[in-house]
mmCIF file of C-alpha atoms in Angstrom:
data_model
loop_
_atom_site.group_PDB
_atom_site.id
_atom_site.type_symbol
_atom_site.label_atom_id
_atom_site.label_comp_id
_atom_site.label_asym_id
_atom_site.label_seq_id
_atom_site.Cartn_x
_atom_site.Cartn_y
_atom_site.Cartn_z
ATOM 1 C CA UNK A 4 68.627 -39.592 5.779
ATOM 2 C CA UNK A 5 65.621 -38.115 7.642
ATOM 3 C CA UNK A 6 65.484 -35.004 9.960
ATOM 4 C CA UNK A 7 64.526 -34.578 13.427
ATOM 5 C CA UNK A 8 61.352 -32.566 13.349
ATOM 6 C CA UNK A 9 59.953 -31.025 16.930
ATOM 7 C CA UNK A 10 56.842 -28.856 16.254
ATOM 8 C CA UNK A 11 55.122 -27.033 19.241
ATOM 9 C CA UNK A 12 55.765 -26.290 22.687
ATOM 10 C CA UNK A 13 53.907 -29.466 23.845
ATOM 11 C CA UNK A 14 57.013 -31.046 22.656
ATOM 12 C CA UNK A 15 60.154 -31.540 24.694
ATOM 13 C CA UNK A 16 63.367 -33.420 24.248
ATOM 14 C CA UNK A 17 66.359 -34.795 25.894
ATOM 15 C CA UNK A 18 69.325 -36.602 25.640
ATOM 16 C CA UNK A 19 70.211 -40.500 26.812
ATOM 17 C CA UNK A 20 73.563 -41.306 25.560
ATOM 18 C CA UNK A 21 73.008 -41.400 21.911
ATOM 19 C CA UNK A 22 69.545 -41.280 21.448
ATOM 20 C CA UNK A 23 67.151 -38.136 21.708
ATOM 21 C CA UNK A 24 63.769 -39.091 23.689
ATOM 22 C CA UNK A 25 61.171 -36.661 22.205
ATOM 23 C CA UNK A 26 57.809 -36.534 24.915
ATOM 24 C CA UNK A 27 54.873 -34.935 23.072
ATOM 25 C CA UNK A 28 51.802 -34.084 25.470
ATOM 26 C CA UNK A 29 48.642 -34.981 23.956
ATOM 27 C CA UNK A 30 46.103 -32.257 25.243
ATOM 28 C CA UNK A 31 42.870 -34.055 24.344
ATOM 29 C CA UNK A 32 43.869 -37.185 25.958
ATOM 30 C CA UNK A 33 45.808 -35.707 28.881
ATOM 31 C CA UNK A 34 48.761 -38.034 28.454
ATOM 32 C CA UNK A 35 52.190 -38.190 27.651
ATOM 33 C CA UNK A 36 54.092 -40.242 24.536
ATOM 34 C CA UNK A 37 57.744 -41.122 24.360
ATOM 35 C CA UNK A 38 59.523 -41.847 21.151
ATOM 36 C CA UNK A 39 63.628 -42.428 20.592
ATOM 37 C CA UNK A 40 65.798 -41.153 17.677
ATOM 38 C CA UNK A 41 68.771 -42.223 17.281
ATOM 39 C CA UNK A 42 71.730 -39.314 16.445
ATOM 40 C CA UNK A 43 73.251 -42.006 13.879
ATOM 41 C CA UNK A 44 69.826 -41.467 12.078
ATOM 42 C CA UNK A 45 69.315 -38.133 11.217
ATOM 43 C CA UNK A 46 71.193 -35.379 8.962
ATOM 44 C CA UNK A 47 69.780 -31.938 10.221
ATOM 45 C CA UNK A 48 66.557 -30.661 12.585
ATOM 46 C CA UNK A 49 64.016 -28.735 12.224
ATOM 47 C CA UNK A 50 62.564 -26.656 15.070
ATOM 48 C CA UNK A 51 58.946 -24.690 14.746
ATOM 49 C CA UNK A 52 57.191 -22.801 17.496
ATOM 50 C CA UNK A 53 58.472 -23.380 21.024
ATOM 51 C CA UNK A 54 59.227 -27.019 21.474
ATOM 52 C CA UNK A 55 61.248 -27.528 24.875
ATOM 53 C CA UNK A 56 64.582 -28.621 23.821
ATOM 54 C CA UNK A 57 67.785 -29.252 26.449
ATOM 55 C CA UNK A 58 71.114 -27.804 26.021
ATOM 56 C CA UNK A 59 72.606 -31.334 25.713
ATOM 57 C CA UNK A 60 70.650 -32.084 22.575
ATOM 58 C CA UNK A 61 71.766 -29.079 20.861
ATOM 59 C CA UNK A 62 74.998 -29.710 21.885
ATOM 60 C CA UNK A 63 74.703 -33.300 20.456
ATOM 61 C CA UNK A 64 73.706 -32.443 17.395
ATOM 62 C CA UNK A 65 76.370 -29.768 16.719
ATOM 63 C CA UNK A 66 79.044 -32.506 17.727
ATOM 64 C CA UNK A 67 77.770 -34.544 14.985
ATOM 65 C CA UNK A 68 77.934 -31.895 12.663
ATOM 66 C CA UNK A 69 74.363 -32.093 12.233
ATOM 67 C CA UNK A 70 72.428 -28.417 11.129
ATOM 68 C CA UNK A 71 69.380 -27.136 13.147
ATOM 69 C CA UNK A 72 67.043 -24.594 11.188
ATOM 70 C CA UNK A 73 64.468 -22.485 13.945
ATOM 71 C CA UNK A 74 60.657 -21.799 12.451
ATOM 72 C CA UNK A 75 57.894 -19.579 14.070
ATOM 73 C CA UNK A 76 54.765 -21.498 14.879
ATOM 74 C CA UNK A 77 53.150 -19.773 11.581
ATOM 75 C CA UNK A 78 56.300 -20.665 9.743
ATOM 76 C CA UNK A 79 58.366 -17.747 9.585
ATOM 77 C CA UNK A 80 62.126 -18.239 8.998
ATOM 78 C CA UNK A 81 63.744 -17.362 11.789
ATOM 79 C CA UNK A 82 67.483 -18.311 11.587
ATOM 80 C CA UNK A 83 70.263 -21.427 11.684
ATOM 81 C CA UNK A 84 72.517 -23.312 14.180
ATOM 82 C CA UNK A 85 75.579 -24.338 11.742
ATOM 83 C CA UNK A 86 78.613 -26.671 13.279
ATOM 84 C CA UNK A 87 81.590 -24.638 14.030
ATOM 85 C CA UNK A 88 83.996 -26.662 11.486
ATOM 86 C CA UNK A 89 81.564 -25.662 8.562
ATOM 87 C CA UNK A 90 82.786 -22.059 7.923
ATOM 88 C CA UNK A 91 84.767 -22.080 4.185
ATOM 89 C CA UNK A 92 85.839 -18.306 4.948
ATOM 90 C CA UNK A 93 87.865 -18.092 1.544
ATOM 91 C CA UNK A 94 84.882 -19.085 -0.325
ATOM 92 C CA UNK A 95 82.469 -16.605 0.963
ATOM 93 C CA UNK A 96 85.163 -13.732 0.284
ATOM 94 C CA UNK A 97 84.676 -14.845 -3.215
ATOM 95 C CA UNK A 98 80.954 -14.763 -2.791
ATOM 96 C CA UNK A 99 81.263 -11.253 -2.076
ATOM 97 C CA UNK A 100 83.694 -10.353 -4.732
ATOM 98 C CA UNK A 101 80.940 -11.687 -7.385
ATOM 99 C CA UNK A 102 78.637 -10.651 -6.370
ATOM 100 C CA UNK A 103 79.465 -6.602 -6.730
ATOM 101 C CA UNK A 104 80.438 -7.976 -10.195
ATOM 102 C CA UNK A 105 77.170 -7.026 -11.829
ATOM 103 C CA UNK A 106 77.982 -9.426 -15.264
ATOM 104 C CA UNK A 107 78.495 -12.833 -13.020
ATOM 105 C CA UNK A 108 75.639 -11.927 -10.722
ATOM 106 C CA UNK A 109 73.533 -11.544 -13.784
ATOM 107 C CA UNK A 110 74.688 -14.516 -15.452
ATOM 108 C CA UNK A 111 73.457 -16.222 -12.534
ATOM 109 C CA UNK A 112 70.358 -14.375 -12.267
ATOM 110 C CA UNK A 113 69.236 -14.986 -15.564
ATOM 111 C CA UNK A 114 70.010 -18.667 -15.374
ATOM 112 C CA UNK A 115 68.182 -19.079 -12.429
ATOM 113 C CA UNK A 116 64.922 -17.368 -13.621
ATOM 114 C CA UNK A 117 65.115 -19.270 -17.040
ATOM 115 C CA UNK A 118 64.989 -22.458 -14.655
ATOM 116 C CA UNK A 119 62.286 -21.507 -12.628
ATOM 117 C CA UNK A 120 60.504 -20.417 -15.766
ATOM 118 C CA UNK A 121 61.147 -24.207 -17.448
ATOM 119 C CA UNK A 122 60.031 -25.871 -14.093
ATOM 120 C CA UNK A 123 57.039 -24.408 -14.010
ATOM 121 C CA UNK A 124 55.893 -24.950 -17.318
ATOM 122 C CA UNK A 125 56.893 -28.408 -17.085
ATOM 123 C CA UNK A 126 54.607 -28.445 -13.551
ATOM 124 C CA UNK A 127 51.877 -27.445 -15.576
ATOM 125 C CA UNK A 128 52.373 -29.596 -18.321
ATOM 126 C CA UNK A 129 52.432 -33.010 -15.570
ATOM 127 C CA UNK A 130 49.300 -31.721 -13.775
ATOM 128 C CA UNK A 131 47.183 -31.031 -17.172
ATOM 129 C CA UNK A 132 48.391 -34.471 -18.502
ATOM 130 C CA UNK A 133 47.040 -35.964 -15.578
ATOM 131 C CA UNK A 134 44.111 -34.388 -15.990
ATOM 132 C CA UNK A 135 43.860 -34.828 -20.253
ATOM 133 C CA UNK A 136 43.962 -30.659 -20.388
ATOM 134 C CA UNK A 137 47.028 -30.795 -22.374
ATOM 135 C CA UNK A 138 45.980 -29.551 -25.500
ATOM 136 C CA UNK A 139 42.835 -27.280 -23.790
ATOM 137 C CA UNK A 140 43.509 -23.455 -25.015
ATOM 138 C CA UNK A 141 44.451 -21.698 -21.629
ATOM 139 C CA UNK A 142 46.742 -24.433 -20.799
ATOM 140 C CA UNK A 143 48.695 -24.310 -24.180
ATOM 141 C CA UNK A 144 48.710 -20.180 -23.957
ATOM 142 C CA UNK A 145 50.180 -20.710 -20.710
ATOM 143 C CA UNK A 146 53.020 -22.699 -21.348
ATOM 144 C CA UNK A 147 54.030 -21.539 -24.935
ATOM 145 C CA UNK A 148 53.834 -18.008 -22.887
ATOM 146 C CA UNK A 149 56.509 -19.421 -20.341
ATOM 147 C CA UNK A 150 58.982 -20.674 -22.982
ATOM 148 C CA UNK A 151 58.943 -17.368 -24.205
ATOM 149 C CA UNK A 152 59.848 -15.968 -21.265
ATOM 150 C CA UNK A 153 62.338 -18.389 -20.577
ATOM 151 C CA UNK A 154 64.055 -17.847 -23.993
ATOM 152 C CA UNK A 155 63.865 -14.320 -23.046
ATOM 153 C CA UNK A 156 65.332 -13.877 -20.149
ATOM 154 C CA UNK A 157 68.920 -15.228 -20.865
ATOM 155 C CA UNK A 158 69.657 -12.266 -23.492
ATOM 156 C CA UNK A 159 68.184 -9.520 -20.393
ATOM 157 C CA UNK A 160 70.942 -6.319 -19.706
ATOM 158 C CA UNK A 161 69.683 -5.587 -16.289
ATOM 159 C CA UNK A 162 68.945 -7.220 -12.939
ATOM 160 C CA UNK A 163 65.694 -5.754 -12.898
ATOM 161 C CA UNK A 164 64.934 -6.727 -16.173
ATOM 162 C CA UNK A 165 65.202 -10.157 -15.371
ATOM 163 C CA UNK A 166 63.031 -9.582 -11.855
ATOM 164 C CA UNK A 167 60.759 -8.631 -14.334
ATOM 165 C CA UNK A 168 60.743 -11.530 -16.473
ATOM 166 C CA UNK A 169 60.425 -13.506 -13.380
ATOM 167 C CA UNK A 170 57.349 -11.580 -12.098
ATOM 168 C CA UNK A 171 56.135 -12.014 -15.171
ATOM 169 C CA UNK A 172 56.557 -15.291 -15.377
ATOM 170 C CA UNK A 173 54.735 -16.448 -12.200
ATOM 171 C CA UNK A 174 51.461 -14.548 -12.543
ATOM 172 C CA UNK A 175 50.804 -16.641 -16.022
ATOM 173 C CA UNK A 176 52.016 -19.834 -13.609
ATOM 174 C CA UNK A 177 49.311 -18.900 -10.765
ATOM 175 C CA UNK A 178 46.696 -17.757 -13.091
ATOM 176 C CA UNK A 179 47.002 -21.687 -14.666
ATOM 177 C CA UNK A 180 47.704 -23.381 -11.260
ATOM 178 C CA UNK A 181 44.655 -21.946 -9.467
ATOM 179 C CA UNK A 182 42.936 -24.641 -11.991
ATOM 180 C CA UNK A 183 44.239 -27.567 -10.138
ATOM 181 C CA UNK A 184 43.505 -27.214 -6.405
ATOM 182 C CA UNK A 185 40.305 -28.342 -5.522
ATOM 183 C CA UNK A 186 36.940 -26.461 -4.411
ATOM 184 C CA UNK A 187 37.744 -27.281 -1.027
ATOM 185 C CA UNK A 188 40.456 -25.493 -0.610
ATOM 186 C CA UNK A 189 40.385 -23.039 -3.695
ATOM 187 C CA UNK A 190 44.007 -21.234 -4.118
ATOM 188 C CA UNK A 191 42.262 -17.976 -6.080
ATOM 189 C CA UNK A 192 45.367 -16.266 -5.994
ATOM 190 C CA UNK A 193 48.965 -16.035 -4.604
ATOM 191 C CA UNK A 194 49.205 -14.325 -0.708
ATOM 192 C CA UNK A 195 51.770 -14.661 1.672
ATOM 193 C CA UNK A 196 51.477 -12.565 4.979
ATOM 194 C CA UNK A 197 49.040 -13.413 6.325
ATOM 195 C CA UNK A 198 47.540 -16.408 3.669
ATOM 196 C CA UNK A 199 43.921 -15.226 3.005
ATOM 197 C CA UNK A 200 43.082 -19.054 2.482
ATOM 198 C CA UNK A 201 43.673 -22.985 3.358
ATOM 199 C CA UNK A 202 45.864 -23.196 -0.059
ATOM 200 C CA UNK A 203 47.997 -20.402 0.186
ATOM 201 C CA UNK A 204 48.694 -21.340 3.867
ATOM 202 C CA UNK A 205 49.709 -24.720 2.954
ATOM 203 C CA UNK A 206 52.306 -23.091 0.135
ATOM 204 C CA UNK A 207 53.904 -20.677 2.209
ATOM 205 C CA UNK A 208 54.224 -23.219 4.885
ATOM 206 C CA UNK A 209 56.080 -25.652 2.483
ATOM 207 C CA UNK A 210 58.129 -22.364 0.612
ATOM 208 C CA UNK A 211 58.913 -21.957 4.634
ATOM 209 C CA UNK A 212 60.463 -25.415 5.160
ATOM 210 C CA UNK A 213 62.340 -25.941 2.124
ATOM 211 C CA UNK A 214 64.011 -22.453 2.482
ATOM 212 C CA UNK A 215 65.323 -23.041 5.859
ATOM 213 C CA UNK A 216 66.667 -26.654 4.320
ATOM 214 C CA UNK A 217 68.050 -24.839 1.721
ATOM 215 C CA UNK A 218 69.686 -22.129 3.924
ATOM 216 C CA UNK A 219 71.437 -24.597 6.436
ATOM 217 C CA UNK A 220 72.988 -26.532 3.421
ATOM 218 C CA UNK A 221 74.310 -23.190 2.004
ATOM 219 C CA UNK A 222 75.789 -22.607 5.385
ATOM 220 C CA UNK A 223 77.485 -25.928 5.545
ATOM 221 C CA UNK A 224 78.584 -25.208 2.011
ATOM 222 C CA UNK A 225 80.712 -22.162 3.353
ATOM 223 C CA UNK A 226 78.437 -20.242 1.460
ATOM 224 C CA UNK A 227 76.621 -16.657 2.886
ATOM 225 C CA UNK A 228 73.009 -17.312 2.660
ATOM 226 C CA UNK A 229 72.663 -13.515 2.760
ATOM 227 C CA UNK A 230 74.213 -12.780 0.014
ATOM 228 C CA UNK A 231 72.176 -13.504 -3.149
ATOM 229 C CA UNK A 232 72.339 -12.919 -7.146
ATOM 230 C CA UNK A 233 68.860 -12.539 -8.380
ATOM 231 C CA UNK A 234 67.555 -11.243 -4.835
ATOM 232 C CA UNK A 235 69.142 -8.116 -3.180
ATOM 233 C CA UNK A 236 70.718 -7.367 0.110
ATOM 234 C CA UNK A 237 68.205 -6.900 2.256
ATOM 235 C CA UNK A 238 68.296 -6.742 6.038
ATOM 236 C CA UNK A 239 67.285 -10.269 7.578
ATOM 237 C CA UNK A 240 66.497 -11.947 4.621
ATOM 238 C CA UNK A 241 68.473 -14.981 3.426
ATOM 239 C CA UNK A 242 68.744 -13.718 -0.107
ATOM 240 C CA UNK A 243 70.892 -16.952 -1.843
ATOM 241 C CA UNK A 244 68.388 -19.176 0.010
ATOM 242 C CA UNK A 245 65.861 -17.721 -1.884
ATOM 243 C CA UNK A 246 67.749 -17.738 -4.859
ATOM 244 C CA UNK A 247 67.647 -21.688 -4.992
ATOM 245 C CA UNK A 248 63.900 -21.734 -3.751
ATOM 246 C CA UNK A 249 62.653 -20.209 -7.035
ATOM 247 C CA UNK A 250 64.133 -23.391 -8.921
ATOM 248 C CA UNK A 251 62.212 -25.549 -6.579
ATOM 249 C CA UNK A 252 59.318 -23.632 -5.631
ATOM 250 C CA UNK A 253 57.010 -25.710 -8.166
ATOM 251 C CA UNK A 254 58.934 -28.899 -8.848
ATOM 252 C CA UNK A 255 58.658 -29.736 -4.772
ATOM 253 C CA UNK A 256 56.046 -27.335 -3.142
ATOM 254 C CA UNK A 257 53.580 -26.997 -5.555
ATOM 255 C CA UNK A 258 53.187 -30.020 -6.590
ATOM 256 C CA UNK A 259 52.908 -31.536 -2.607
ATOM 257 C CA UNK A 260 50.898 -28.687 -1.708
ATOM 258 C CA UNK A 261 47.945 -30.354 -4.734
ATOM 259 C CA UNK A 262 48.866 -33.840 -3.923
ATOM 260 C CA UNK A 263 47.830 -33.405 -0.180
ATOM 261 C CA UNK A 264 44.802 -31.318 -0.750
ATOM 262 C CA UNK A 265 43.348 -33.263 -3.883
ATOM 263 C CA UNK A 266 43.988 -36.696 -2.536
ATOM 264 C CA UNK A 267 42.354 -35.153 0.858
ATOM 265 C CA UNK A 268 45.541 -36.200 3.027
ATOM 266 C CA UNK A 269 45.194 -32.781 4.321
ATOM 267 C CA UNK A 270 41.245 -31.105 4.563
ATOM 268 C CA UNK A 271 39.923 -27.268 5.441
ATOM 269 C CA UNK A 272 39.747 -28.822 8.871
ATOM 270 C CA UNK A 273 43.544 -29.107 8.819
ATOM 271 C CA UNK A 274 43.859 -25.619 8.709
ATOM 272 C CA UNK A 275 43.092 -22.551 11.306
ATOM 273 C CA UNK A 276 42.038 -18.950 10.967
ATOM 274 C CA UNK A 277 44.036 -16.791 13.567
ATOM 275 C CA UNK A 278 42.157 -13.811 13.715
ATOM 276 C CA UNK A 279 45.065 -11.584 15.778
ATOM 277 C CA UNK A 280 47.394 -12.417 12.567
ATOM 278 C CA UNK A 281 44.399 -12.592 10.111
ATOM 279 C CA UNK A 282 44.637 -15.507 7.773
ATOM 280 C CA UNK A 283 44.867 -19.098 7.851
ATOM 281 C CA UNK A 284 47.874 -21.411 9.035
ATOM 282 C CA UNK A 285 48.238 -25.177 9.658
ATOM 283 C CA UNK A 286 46.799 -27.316 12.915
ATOM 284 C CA UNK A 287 49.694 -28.704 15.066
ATOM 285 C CA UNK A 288 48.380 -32.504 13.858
ATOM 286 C CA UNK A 289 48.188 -31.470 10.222
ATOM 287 C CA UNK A 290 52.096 -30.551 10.431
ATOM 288 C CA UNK A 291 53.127 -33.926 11.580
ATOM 289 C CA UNK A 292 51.136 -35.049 8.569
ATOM 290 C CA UNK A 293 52.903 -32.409 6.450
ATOM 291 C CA UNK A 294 56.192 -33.492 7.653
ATOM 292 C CA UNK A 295 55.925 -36.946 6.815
ATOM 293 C CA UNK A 296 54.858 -36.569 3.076
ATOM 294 C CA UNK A 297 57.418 -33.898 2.696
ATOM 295 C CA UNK A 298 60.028 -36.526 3.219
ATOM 296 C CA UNK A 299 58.389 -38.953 1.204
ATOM 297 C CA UNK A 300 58.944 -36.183 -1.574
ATOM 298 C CA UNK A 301 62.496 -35.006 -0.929
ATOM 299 C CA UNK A 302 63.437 -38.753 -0.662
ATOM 300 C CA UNK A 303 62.143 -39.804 -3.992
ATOM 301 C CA UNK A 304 64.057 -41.577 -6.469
ATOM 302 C CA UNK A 305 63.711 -40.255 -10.163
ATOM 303 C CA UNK A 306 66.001 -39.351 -13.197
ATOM 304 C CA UNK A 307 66.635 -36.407 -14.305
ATOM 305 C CA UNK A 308 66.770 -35.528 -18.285
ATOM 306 C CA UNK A 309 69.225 -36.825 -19.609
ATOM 307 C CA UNK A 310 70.536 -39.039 -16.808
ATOM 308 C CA UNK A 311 71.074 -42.440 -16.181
ATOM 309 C CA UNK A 312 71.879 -42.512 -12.386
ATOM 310 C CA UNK A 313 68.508 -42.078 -9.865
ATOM 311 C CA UNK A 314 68.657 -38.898 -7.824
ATOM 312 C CA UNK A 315 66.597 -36.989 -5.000
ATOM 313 C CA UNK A 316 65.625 -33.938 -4.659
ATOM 314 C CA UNK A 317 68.007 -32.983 -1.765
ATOM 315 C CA UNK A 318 70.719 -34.653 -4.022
ATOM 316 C CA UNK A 319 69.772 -32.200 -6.770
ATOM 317 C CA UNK A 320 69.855 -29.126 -4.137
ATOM 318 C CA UNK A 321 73.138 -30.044 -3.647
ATOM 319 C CA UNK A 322 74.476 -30.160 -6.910
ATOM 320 C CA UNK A 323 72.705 -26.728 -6.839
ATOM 321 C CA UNK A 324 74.953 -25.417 -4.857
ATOM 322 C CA UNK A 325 78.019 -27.352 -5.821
ATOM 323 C CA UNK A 326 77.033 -25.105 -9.473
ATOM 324 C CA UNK A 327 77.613 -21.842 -7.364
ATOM 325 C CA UNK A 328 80.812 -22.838 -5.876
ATOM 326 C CA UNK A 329 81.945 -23.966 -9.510
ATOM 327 C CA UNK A 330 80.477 -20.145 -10.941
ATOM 328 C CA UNK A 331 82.527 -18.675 -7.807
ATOM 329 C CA UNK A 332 85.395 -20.658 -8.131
ATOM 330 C CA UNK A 333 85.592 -20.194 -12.365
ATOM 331 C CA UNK A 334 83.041 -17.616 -13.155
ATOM 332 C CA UNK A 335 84.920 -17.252 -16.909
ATOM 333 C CA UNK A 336 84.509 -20.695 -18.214
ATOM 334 C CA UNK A 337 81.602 -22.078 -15.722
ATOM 335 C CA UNK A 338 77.999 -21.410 -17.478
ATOM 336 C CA UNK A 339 75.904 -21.701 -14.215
ATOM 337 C CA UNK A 340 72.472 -24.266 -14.829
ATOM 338 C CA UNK A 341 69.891 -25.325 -12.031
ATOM 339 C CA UNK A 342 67.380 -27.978 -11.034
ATOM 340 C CA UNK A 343 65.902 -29.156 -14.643
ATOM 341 C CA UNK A 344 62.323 -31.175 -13.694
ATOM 342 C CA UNK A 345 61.912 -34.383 -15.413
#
């Protein structure tokens, strides 16, 4: 089911009986444009910037037990609206109880790391295929260097051992990925605050989106998004949210981020350099484009290994999570697994 997206203080909304009427203001044209949602069609919202939105529809939308996520303009997680009814309070006192148990937290740790690890070798491996690099030398150093690391990581003592391996791990990713983005838009290599170009802007933006999906289902889940295993307490940051990102971070964001900017359904003149912040972030238009494909990806029917039955991405987040409550629930006999990318 889609989500209710409203991007930008040019956009307002209100409430007529069951439908939200979303006005956006078109600057350029100096004119108004209505469109209607219907509450029965959407599962959660999505808020960036300063879009003008009435009392009633937030209201609404918590009635319906629908999730609302709030975004800076430049994409910075800012914090969730959760229904009332979603609040499992037994659950998250287990949460806490695990996770001062330093063997389950690592357990998990490890297990999510080894995923991330897997998925981005096998993110490599789809993009070089495409691109008949599979057997080229730097590509087959790269992911031979990730199974390693993968292998690795599950027999690691310490927490920071396995940050390590993790680290690790994603500087041989970037120094591969880099190869894929186009001259454009080069990627170089990774930054995050401010983006120093077009590519890493369009990452962190997407990193951005999926955590704060990822963060209102934990919340639903009865789950503390606060509270993570491989990342640490720290203040303001939803540490199990980005837990979960790291399994996803190439299998979903990566892998858009190079679709849109190789097949030129977003260009440089998509993006904007804000000097007062200092790097580059996208145009108001380019995020409607954004938000659209994004869908498209997180709606996408595909198997995983394995598996018979079709599944989504979203599906697979859930399962995600279902995996921690099992871990919480039965840390003894549960051997926690993530996201595996077909």
């Amino acid at each position: 089911m889609p989500a209710l997206y409203l991007n930008g203080f040019e956009t307002s909304a209100r409430l007529e009986s069951e439908r939200i009427i979303i006005t956006q203001y078109d600057p350029l044209r100096e004119e108004k444009q209505d469109h209607t949602v219907h509450l029965r069609d959407i599962d959660r919202a999505i808020f960036t910037g300063q879009p003008a939105v009435r009392m009633s529809v937030f209201h609404a939308l918590l009635k319906r037990g629908i999730p609302i996520s709030l975004l800076s303009e430049s994409g910075r997680w800012l914090g969730g609206v959760v229904p009332a009814e979603h609040g499992d309070i037994s659950r998250r006192l287990r949460q806490y109880e695990l996770a001062a148990n330093e063997t389950i937290r690592r357990k998990i740790a490890a297990a999510l790391v080894r995923r991330k690890l897997l998925n981005s070798r096998r993110c490599l491996q789809r993009l070089a295929a495409n691109r008949s690099e599979s057997s080229e030398q730097h590509q087959q150093k790269a992911v031979t260097e990730l199974a390693d690391l993968a292998k690795q990581v599950t027999h690691a003592r310490e927490l920071d051992e396995i940050r390590g391996y993790e680290g690790m791990g994603a500087a041989i990713y970037f120094s591969r990925l880099k190869d894929f983005f186009p001259e454009e838009t080069p990627f170089e290599y990774r930054s995050r605050r401010p983006p120093h170009n077009e590519a890493n802007a369009l990452l962190s933006w997407c990193y951005a989106i999926l955590t704060s999906e990822i963060d209102t289902r934990l919340r639903v889940a009865g789950l503390d998004p606060g509270l993570g295993f491989l990342h640490g307490i720290l203040y303001n940051r939803p540490s199990l949210s980005l837990d979960l990102l790291e399994v996803y971070r190439a299998p979903i964001c990566d892998l858009l981020a190079l679709k849109l900017l190789n097949h030129k359904v977003l260009q440089k003149m998509d993006f904007t350099y804000d000097a007062e912040r200092g790097g580059f972030y996208l145009k108001k238009e380019a995020k409607r484009t954004f938000f659209i494909e994004y869908e498209r990806s997180m709606e996408r029917l595909f198997r995983r290994p394995g598996e018979e039955k079709h599944t989504t991405f979203r599906r697979s987040i859930e399962d995600d999570i279902h995996n921690i409550i099992k871990t919480l629930e039965k840390p003894e006999e549960f051997q926690p697994d993530f996201f595996a990318m077909p």
